[in-house]
Amino acid sequence: MTGIPGPPAGHASDRHPLSRRVLLRRTGLGAATVLVAGAGVLGYRTFDNGVLDPGAGQPYEPWSQWRGDPSLLGAVAAAILAANPHNSQPWVFRVTQSTVDLYADPARTTGTLDPLGREKQVGLGCALENLVLAITARGHGATVTLLPDPGVPGHMARVTLASPGEPVPDASLYEAIGDRHSNRGPYTDQPVGPGIIAGLTALAAGRPEVTTRWFPAPAEKAALGGLIVAATEAIVGDRRQSEDAFAWFRSSRDDIDRYRDGLTLDGQGLAPLTLATAKLLPATSRGAGDAFWLEQTRTVHTATAAAYGVITVTDADDPVQRLRGGRLLQRIHLAATARGLALQHMNQITERIDRERSTGAAATFAARFDDLLARPGWRGLATFRIGYPVRPARLSPRRPVSEVI
Ligand SMILES: Cc1cc2nc3c(=O)[nH]c(=O)nc-3n(C[C@H](O)[C@H](O)[C@H](O)COP(=O)(O)O)c2cc1C
């Protein structure tokens, strides 16, 4: 369980390239010309950075192989495709003939971005949801026990084959596992209808302590978007948080092949020519990456969100509620995928709330977030935007099942 190496120091960020982008903006079409005219000089970098084959090769194979194995190992292959913070993939599985145990990998953390372990446990809840859907799709019932061993806090869940097992809300959720991706590109101005939002809300059925608060109306949306931008500014202004984000950014194809985790240029939702050009330019610095991310948050992510959703719980510190919230989040993402909707997690506000709490700094975000939620007795656990995508999202890398069991 602990044998899996953590991310190398100073390596990669959940977000956001780059000085490349600044160059791109300044060079405009010139960059495309360089791309063609300089083919000889740039040939190696073209090859090295996966310009010609985005989303291809071993780090991406789990996306096409997840259905093949009818055994419980095949269910783990579905679980590892779940959303998870910064693509840190903080999980370990133990499989027997009739059980799958899910553990948190203590070596895989995002540091000051998640000082209270909230996102990690929410991400493990996302993986648990995929796992249950995949076990059920294999013809078994599944019974889930959360935190089955109080003496082992990292033992998050045990799934036992059972009959009849947990009800699965919608068989199409399983089918969407391989198509679900984080889409950080622009969304169109088409609204997400109330019927769709009601359907996504209903996915929480049976869990009264976990609900979704939606922000589809322009004024509320603008207020929440403004708070997300303010939190982003605070993160990039906090050296430790900025460094911890940058450590998860994989800026070269070599690093993607080596680590098979983290955030990549392919995952930033860029237009194809911009993406190809960005890959040919020198790797980004942390400061340029932060500037790019802040700009994208302002001009793309918040500017084109058709609606926001916030998973709310009665106790955001409770690991059980975090796991259940993660399961709901993953369900919503899968159901959105099945309906042609794009989704991007946007957790800057809670990252600042937890950072302020953990350092004893004045709490500048918690009350503002509570005010926007306007649900006394409820706390925001995880935030996302939703909408119809301008272009499809690209694949993110995954470590193989053999590395996480
Ligand atoms: C709890 C949690 C928090 C996340 N926070 C963010 C975020 O703040 N910004 C973002 O762009 N993506 C965020 N993500 C998305 C992950 O970065 C993404 O799931 C991961 O990189 C894998 O990519 P994929 O979803 O395309 O498979 C979050 C995911 C989870 C589960």
Short mmCIF file of N, CA and C in Angstrom, two decimals, residues 140-281:
data_model
loop_
_atom_site.label_atom_id
_atom_site.label_comp_id
_atom_site.label_asym_id
_atom_site.label_seq_id
_atom_site.Cartn_x
_atom_site.Cartn_y
_atom_site.Cartn_z
N HIS A 140 -22.81 -8.57 -10.52
CA HIS A 140 -22.84 -8.82 -9.08
C HIS A 140 -23.62 -7.71 -8.38
N GLY A 141 -24.17 -8.02 -7.23
CA GLY A 141 -24.60 -6.98 -6.32
C GLY A 141 -23.37 -6.51 -5.55
N ALA A 142 -23.41 -5.31 -5.04
CA ALA A 142 -22.26 -4.79 -4.30
C ALA A 142 -22.75 -4.13 -3.02
N THR A 143 -22.15 -4.52 -1.90
CA THR A 143 -22.46 -3.88 -0.63
C THR A 143 -21.23 -3.07 -0.20
N VAL A 144 -21.46 -1.80 0.12
CA VAL A 144 -20.33 -0.92 0.44
C VAL A 144 -20.30 -0.66 1.94
N THR A 145 -19.14 -0.86 2.54
CA THR A 145 -18.93 -0.47 3.94
C THR A 145 -17.86 0.61 3.95
N LEU A 146 -18.24 1.79 4.41
CA LEU A 146 -17.26 2.89 4.47
C LEU A 146 -16.48 2.79 5.77
N LEU A 147 -15.21 3.13 5.71
CA LEU A 147 -14.30 3.09 6.86
C LEU A 147 -14.51 1.78 7.64
N PRO A 148 -14.24 0.65 7.00
CA PRO A 148 -14.59 -0.64 7.62
C PRO A 148 -13.71 -0.99 8.82
N ASP A 149 -12.55 -0.36 8.93
CA ASP A 149 -11.63 -0.70 10.02
C ASP A 149 -11.21 0.57 10.74
N PRO A 150 -11.85 0.89 11.86
CA PRO A 150 -11.54 2.15 12.55
C PRO A 150 -10.07 2.26 12.95
N GLY A 151 -9.39 1.12 13.07
CA GLY A 151 -7.97 1.16 13.42
C GLY A 151 -7.08 1.54 12.25
N VAL A 152 -7.63 1.54 11.04
CA VAL A 152 -6.83 1.87 9.84
C VAL A 152 -7.53 3.01 9.11
N PRO A 153 -7.22 4.27 9.46
CA PRO A 153 -7.99 5.39 8.89
C PRO A 153 -7.86 5.50 7.37
N GLY A 154 -6.78 4.97 6.80
CA GLY A 154 -6.62 5.04 5.34
C GLY A 154 -7.44 3.99 4.61
N HIS A 155 -8.07 3.08 5.35
CA HIS A 155 -8.91 2.06 4.71
C HIS A 155 -10.28 2.69 4.49
N MET A 156 -10.50 3.18 3.29
CA MET A 156 -11.67 4.02 3.05
C MET A 156 -12.96 3.22 2.85
N ALA A 157 -12.84 2.07 2.20
CA ALA A 157 -14.07 1.34 1.89
C ALA A 157 -13.78 -0.11 1.58
N ARG A 158 -14.76 -0.95 1.88
CA ARG A 158 -14.73 -2.34 1.41
C ARG A 158 -16.00 -2.57 0.61
N VAL A 159 -15.84 -3.10 -0.59
CA VAL A 159 -16.99 -3.46 -1.41
C VAL A 159 -17.04 -4.99 -1.44
N THR A 160 -18.18 -5.53 -1.02
CA THR A 160 -18.34 -6.98 -0.94
C THR A 160 -19.39 -7.41 -1.95
N LEU A 161 -19.07 -8.45 -2.69
CA LEU A 161 -20.07 -8.97 -3.63
C LEU A 161 -21.27 -9.48 -2.84
N ALA A 162 -22.44 -9.11 -3.25
CA ALA A 162 -23.62 -9.45 -2.46
C ALA A 162 -24.83 -9.52 -3.37
N SER A 163 -25.84 -10.12 -2.86
CA SER A 163 -27.11 -10.14 -3.58
C SER A 163 -28.21 -9.71 -2.61
N PRO A 164 -28.98 -8.69 -2.91
CA PRO A 164 -29.04 -7.97 -4.16
C PRO A 164 -28.03 -6.82 -4.27
N GLY A 165 -27.48 -6.29 -3.17
CA GLY A 165 -26.52 -5.19 -3.25
C GLY A 165 -27.17 -3.84 -3.40
N GLU A 166 -26.30 -2.81 -3.60
CA GLU A 166 -26.79 -1.42 -3.72
C GLU A 166 -27.54 -1.21 -5.03
N PRO A 167 -28.61 -0.44 -5.00
CA PRO A 167 -29.27 -0.12 -6.28
C PRO A 167 -28.40 0.86 -7.10
N VAL A 168 -28.34 0.64 -8.39
CA VAL A 168 -27.61 1.57 -9.25
C VAL A 168 -28.64 2.44 -9.97
N PRO A 169 -28.49 3.77 -9.90
CA PRO A 169 -29.56 4.64 -10.38
C PRO A 169 -29.81 4.56 -11.87
N ASP A 170 -28.78 4.25 -12.64
CA ASP A 170 -28.94 4.40 -14.08
C ASP A 170 -27.79 3.64 -14.76
N ALA A 171 -28.15 2.62 -15.56
CA ALA A 171 -27.12 1.78 -16.18
C ALA A 171 -26.21 2.57 -17.11
N SER A 172 -26.71 3.71 -17.64
CA SER A 172 -25.89 4.47 -18.59
C SER A 172 -24.68 5.11 -17.90
N LEU A 173 -24.71 5.18 -16.57
CA LEU A 173 -23.55 5.76 -15.88
C LEU A 173 -22.30 4.92 -16.13
N TYR A 174 -22.44 3.62 -16.06
CA TYR A 174 -21.29 2.74 -16.31
C TYR A 174 -20.75 2.96 -17.72
N GLU A 175 -21.64 3.04 -18.68
CA GLU A 175 -21.22 3.21 -20.08
C GLU A 175 -20.42 4.50 -20.28
N ALA A 176 -20.65 5.49 -19.43
CA ALA A 176 -19.99 6.80 -19.60
C ALA A 176 -18.61 6.85 -18.97
N ILE A 177 -18.19 5.80 -18.26
CA ILE A 177 -16.92 5.88 -17.50
C ILE A 177 -15.74 6.24 -18.39
N GLY A 178 -15.67 5.63 -19.58
CA GLY A 178 -14.52 5.89 -20.45
C GLY A 178 -14.61 7.17 -21.25
N ASP A 179 -15.76 7.82 -21.21
CA ASP A 179 -15.94 9.09 -21.95
C ASP A 179 -15.90 10.31 -21.04
N ARG A 180 -15.89 10.08 -19.74
CA ARG A 180 -15.89 11.20 -18.79
C ARG A 180 -14.49 11.81 -18.69
N HIS A 181 -14.39 13.10 -18.91
CA HIS A 181 -13.12 13.81 -18.76
C HIS A 181 -13.40 15.19 -18.17
N SER A 182 -12.39 15.78 -17.56
CA SER A 182 -12.51 17.17 -17.12
C SER A 182 -12.36 18.06 -18.34
N ASN A 183 -13.33 18.92 -18.58
CA ASN A 183 -13.26 19.79 -19.75
C ASN A 183 -12.99 21.22 -19.30
N ARG A 184 -11.75 21.69 -19.49
CA ARG A 184 -11.34 23.03 -19.07
C ARG A 184 -11.40 24.06 -20.19
N GLY A 185 -12.00 23.67 -21.31
CA GLY A 185 -12.14 24.60 -22.42
C GLY A 185 -13.38 25.45 -22.28
N PRO A 186 -13.66 26.28 -23.30
CA PRO A 186 -14.86 27.11 -23.25
C PRO A 186 -16.13 26.28 -23.43
N TYR A 187 -17.23 26.75 -22.83
CA TYR A 187 -18.54 26.15 -23.04
C TYR A 187 -19.38 27.13 -23.86
N THR A 188 -20.37 26.60 -24.56
CA THR A 188 -21.23 27.46 -25.38
C THR A 188 -22.20 28.23 -24.48
N ASP A 189 -23.00 29.12 -25.10
CA ASP A 189 -23.95 29.89 -24.27
C ASP A 189 -25.29 29.17 -24.11
N GLN A 190 -25.35 27.91 -24.53
CA GLN A 190 -26.60 27.15 -24.34
C GLN A 190 -26.80 26.85 -22.86
N PRO A 191 -27.93 27.23 -22.30
CA PRO A 191 -28.16 26.95 -20.88
C PRO A 191 -28.39 25.46 -20.62
N VAL A 192 -28.19 25.08 -19.39
CA VAL A 192 -28.51 23.71 -18.97
C VAL A 192 -29.92 23.76 -18.40
N GLY A 193 -30.84 23.07 -19.05
CA GLY A 193 -32.26 23.19 -18.70
C GLY A 193 -32.58 22.69 -17.30
N PRO A 194 -33.67 23.21 -16.75
CA PRO A 194 -34.08 22.80 -15.40
C PRO A 194 -34.36 21.31 -15.28
N GLY A 195 -34.83 20.71 -16.36
CA GLY A 195 -35.10 19.26 -16.32
C GLY A 195 -33.81 18.48 -16.12
N ILE A 196 -32.75 18.91 -16.82
CA ILE A 196 -31.47 18.22 -16.68
C ILE A 196 -30.93 18.42 -15.26
N ILE A 197 -31.02 19.64 -14.77
CA ILE A 197 -30.52 19.91 -13.41
C ILE A 197 -31.31 19.09 -12.39
N ALA A 198 -32.61 18.98 -12.58
CA ALA A 198 -33.41 18.17 -11.65
C ALA A 198 -32.98 16.71 -11.71
N GLY A 199 -32.68 16.22 -12.90
CA GLY A 199 -32.24 14.83 -13.04
C GLY A 199 -30.91 14.59 -12.34
N LEU A 200 -29.99 15.56 -12.47
CA LEU A 200 -28.68 15.42 -11.81
C LEU A 200 -28.83 15.50 -10.29
N THR A 201 -29.74 16.36 -9.84
CA THR A 201 -29.97 16.49 -8.40
C THR A 201 -30.50 15.18 -7.82
N ALA A 202 -31.35 14.52 -8.60
CA ALA A 202 -31.99 13.28 -8.11
C ALA A 202 -30.98 12.16 -7.91
N LEU A 203 -29.77 12.30 -8.46
CA LEU A 203 -28.78 11.24 -8.32
C LEU A 203 -28.32 11.06 -6.87
N ALA A 204 -28.63 12.03 -6.02
CA ALA A 204 -28.27 11.93 -4.60
C ALA A 204 -29.28 11.12 -3.81
N ALA A 205 -30.27 10.59 -4.48
CA ALA A 205 -31.39 9.94 -3.79
C ALA A 205 -30.91 8.99 -2.70
N GLY A 206 -31.56 9.06 -1.55
CA GLY A 206 -31.25 8.12 -0.48
C GLY A 206 -30.17 8.60 0.47
N ARG A 207 -29.57 9.73 0.19
CA ARG A 207 -28.51 10.25 1.06
C ARG A 207 -28.88 11.65 1.51
N PRO A 208 -29.68 11.79 2.55
CA PRO A 208 -30.20 13.11 2.91
C PRO A 208 -29.11 14.10 3.33
N GLU A 209 -27.93 13.62 3.72
CA GLU A 209 -26.90 14.56 4.19
C GLU A 209 -26.00 15.05 3.06
N VAL A 210 -26.28 14.65 1.82
CA VAL A 210 -25.46 15.07 0.67
C VAL A 210 -26.40 15.57 -0.43
N THR A 211 -26.28 16.83 -0.79
CA THR A 211 -27.16 17.38 -1.82
C THR A 211 -26.34 18.27 -2.77
N THR A 212 -26.99 18.74 -3.83
CA THR A 212 -26.32 19.65 -4.76
C THR A 212 -27.04 20.99 -4.77
N ARG A 213 -26.30 22.05 -4.59
CA ARG A 213 -26.84 23.41 -4.70
C ARG A 213 -26.42 23.93 -6.07
N TRP A 214 -27.39 24.34 -6.88
CA TRP A 214 -27.10 24.78 -8.25
C TRP A 214 -27.10 26.30 -8.36
N PHE A 215 -26.30 26.82 -9.25
CA PHE A 215 -26.23 28.25 -9.52
C PHE A 215 -26.41 28.47 -11.03
N PRO A 216 -27.64 28.38 -11.54
CA PRO A 216 -27.85 28.59 -12.98
C PRO A 216 -28.18 30.04 -13.34
N ALA A 217 -28.63 30.84 -12.37
CA ALA A 217 -29.11 32.19 -12.68
C ALA A 217 -27.94 33.17 -12.78
N PRO A 218 -28.00 34.12 -13.74
CA PRO A 218 -26.84 34.98 -14.02
C PRO A 218 -26.26 35.70 -12.79
N ALA A 219 -27.11 36.27 -11.94
CA ALA A 219 -26.56 37.07 -10.83
C ALA A 219 -25.83 36.18 -9.83
N GLU A 220 -26.44 35.08 -9.45
CA GLU A 220 -25.80 34.15 -8.50
C GLU A 220 -24.54 33.55 -9.10
N LYS A 221 -24.62 33.24 -10.39
CA LYS A 221 -23.48 32.66 -11.08
C LYS A 221 -22.31 33.64 -11.08
N ALA A 222 -22.61 34.90 -11.34
CA ALA A 222 -21.55 35.92 -11.37
C ALA A 222 -20.93 36.07 -9.98
N ALA A 223 -21.76 36.00 -8.94
CA ALA A 223 -21.22 36.15 -7.59
C ALA A 223 -20.29 34.99 -7.24
N LEU A 224 -20.72 33.78 -7.57
CA LEU A 224 -19.86 32.62 -7.27
C LEU A 224 -18.60 32.66 -8.13
N GLY A 225 -18.76 33.01 -9.42
CA GLY A 225 -17.59 33.11 -10.29
C GLY A 225 -16.59 34.13 -9.77
N GLY A 226 -17.11 35.24 -9.25
CA GLY A 226 -16.22 36.27 -8.69
C GLY A 226 -15.44 35.74 -7.50
N LEU A 227 -16.10 34.95 -6.66
CA LEU A 227 -15.40 34.39 -5.50
C LEU A 227 -14.35 33.36 -5.93
N ILE A 228 -14.66 32.61 -6.99
CA ILE A 228 -13.69 31.64 -7.51
C ILE A 228 -12.45 32.38 -8.03
N VAL A 229 -12.67 33.48 -8.74
CA VAL A 229 -11.52 34.25 -9.26
C VAL A 229 -10.70 34.81 -8.09
N ALA A 230 -11.41 35.33 -7.06
CA ALA A 230 -10.68 35.88 -5.90
C ALA A 230 -9.86 34.80 -5.22
N ALA A 231 -10.41 33.59 -5.12
CA ALA A 231 -9.67 32.49 -4.49
C ALA A 231 -8.48 32.08 -5.36
N THR A 232 -8.66 32.14 -6.67
CA THR A 232 -7.54 31.81 -7.57
C THR A 232 -6.40 32.81 -7.37
N GLU A 233 -6.76 34.09 -7.27
CA GLU A 233 -5.74 35.11 -7.01
C GLU A 233 -5.01 34.82 -5.70
N ALA A 234 -5.77 34.41 -4.69
CA ALA A 234 -5.14 34.13 -3.40
C ALA A 234 -4.20 32.92 -3.49
N ILE A 235 -4.57 31.93 -4.27
CA ILE A 235 -3.71 30.74 -4.41
C ILE A 235 -2.41 31.10 -5.12
N VAL A 236 -2.52 31.84 -6.23
CA VAL A 236 -1.28 32.17 -6.95
C VAL A 236 -0.42 33.15 -6.15
N GLY A 237 -1.06 33.86 -5.22
CA GLY A 237 -0.29 34.76 -4.36
C GLY A 237 0.28 34.08 -3.13
N ASP A 238 0.00 32.81 -2.98
CA ASP A 238 0.48 32.03 -1.84
C ASP A 238 1.56 31.08 -2.36
N ARG A 239 2.80 31.40 -2.09
CA ARG A 239 3.90 30.67 -2.71
C ARG A 239 3.79 29.15 -2.51
N ARG A 240 3.45 28.74 -1.29
CA ARG A 240 3.40 27.30 -1.01
C ARG A 240 2.31 26.61 -1.84
N GLN A 241 1.15 27.24 -1.93
CA GLN A 241 0.08 26.62 -2.72
C GLN A 241 0.44 26.58 -4.20
N SER A 242 1.05 27.66 -4.66
CA SER A 242 1.47 27.72 -6.06
C SER A 242 2.49 26.62 -6.36
N GLU A 243 3.43 26.43 -5.46
CA GLU A 243 4.46 25.40 -5.68
C GLU A 243 3.85 24.00 -5.65
N ASP A 244 2.92 23.80 -4.73
CA ASP A 244 2.31 22.47 -4.63
C ASP A 244 1.46 22.15 -5.87
N ALA A 245 0.86 23.18 -6.46
CA ALA A 245 0.13 22.96 -7.71
C ALA A 245 1.10 22.65 -8.84
N PHE A 246 2.14 23.43 -8.93
CA PHE A 246 3.10 23.26 -10.04
C PHE A 246 3.77 21.88 -9.99
N ALA A 247 3.90 21.35 -8.79
CA ALA A 247 4.56 20.05 -8.65
C ALA A 247 3.80 18.93 -9.34
N TRP A 248 2.53 19.17 -9.67
CA TRP A 248 1.75 18.14 -10.35
C TRP A 248 1.57 18.44 -11.84
N PHE A 249 2.30 19.39 -12.36
CA PHE A 249 2.18 19.64 -13.81
C PHE A 249 3.26 18.89 -14.56
N ARG A 250 2.85 18.09 -15.53
CA ARG A 250 3.79 17.30 -16.35
C ARG A 250 3.96 18.01 -17.68
N SER A 251 5.09 18.67 -17.84
CA SER A 251 5.21 19.53 -19.02
C SER A 251 5.84 18.83 -20.22
N SER A 252 6.36 17.64 -20.08
CA SER A 252 6.93 16.96 -21.25
C SER A 252 6.33 15.57 -21.41
N ARG A 253 6.39 15.08 -22.63
CA ARG A 253 5.89 13.73 -22.88
C ARG A 253 6.71 12.69 -22.11
N ASP A 254 8.00 12.97 -21.95
CA ASP A 254 8.83 12.04 -21.16
C ASP A 254 8.28 11.87 -19.76
N ASP A 255 7.90 13.00 -19.13
CA ASP A 255 7.37 12.93 -17.77
C ASP A 255 6.02 12.23 -17.73
N ILE A 256 5.21 12.46 -18.75
CA ILE A 256 3.91 11.78 -18.79
C ILE A 256 4.12 10.27 -18.90
N ASP A 257 5.06 9.85 -19.77
CA ASP A 257 5.34 8.43 -19.92
C ASP A 257 5.90 7.84 -18.63
N ARG A 258 6.69 8.62 -17.94
CA ARG A 258 7.36 8.12 -16.74
C ARG A 258 6.40 8.02 -15.55
N TYR A 259 5.60 9.06 -15.34
CA TYR A 259 4.79 9.12 -14.11
C TYR A 259 3.32 8.73 -14.33
N ARG A 260 2.84 8.97 -15.52
CA ARG A 260 1.45 8.60 -15.86
C ARG A 260 0.44 9.19 -14.88
N ASP A 261 0.69 10.39 -14.43
CA ASP A 261 -0.24 11.06 -13.52
C ASP A 261 -0.11 12.56 -13.76
N GLY A 262 -0.75 13.35 -12.92
CA GLY A 262 -0.58 14.80 -12.98
C GLY A 262 -1.36 15.45 -14.11
N LEU A 263 -1.21 16.76 -14.19
CA LEU A 263 -1.92 17.57 -15.18
C LEU A 263 -1.02 17.79 -16.40
N THR A 264 -1.65 17.90 -17.56
CA THR A 264 -0.89 18.02 -18.79
C THR A 264 -1.43 19.17 -19.64
N LEU A 265 -0.64 19.53 -20.64
CA LEU A 265 -1.13 20.54 -21.58
C LEU A 265 -2.40 20.05 -22.29
N ASP A 266 -2.43 18.76 -22.61
CA ASP A 266 -3.61 18.23 -23.32
C ASP A 266 -4.89 18.45 -22.53
N GLY A 267 -4.76 18.51 -21.19
CA GLY A 267 -5.96 18.62 -20.36
C GLY A 267 -6.44 20.04 -20.14
N GLN A 268 -5.82 21.01 -20.80
CA GLN A 268 -6.17 22.41 -20.51
C GLN A 268 -7.27 22.98 -21.39
N GLY A 269 -7.79 22.15 -22.29
CA GLY A 269 -8.95 22.59 -23.08
C GLY A 269 -8.62 23.58 -24.17
N LEU A 270 -7.37 23.55 -24.65
CA LEU A 270 -6.96 24.52 -25.67
C LEU A 270 -7.42 24.10 -27.06
N ALA A 271 -7.54 25.09 -27.95
CA ALA A 271 -7.84 24.79 -29.36
C ALA A 271 -6.65 24.03 -29.96
N PRO A 272 -6.89 23.18 -30.96
CA PRO A 272 -5.83 22.28 -31.46
C PRO A 272 -4.55 22.99 -31.88
N LEU A 273 -4.63 24.09 -32.64
CA LEU A 273 -3.40 24.74 -33.08
C LEU A 273 -2.65 25.36 -31.91
N THR A 274 -3.39 25.96 -31.00
CA THR A 274 -2.76 26.55 -29.82
C THR A 274 -2.05 25.47 -29.02
N LEU A 275 -2.71 24.34 -28.89
CA LEU A 275 -2.13 23.24 -28.11
C LEU A 275 -0.85 22.74 -28.76
N ALA A 276 -0.90 22.51 -30.07
CA ALA A 276 0.28 21.99 -30.77
C ALA A 276 1.43 22.97 -30.64
N THR A 277 1.15 24.25 -30.80
CA THR A 277 2.20 25.26 -30.74
C THR A 277 2.77 25.33 -29.32
N ALA A 278 1.89 25.29 -28.34
CA ALA A 278 2.33 25.37 -26.95
C ALA A 278 3.29 24.23 -26.62
N LYS A 279 3.05 23.07 -27.21
CA LYS A 279 3.90 21.93 -26.92
C LYS A 279 5.30 22.08 -27.51
N LEU A 280 5.39 22.92 -28.55
CA LEU A 280 6.69 23.08 -29.20
C LEU A 280 7.55 24.13 -28.51
N LEU A 281 6.95 24.95 -27.71
CA LEU A 281 7.68 26.04 -27.07
C LEU A 281 8.28 25.55 -25.76
#
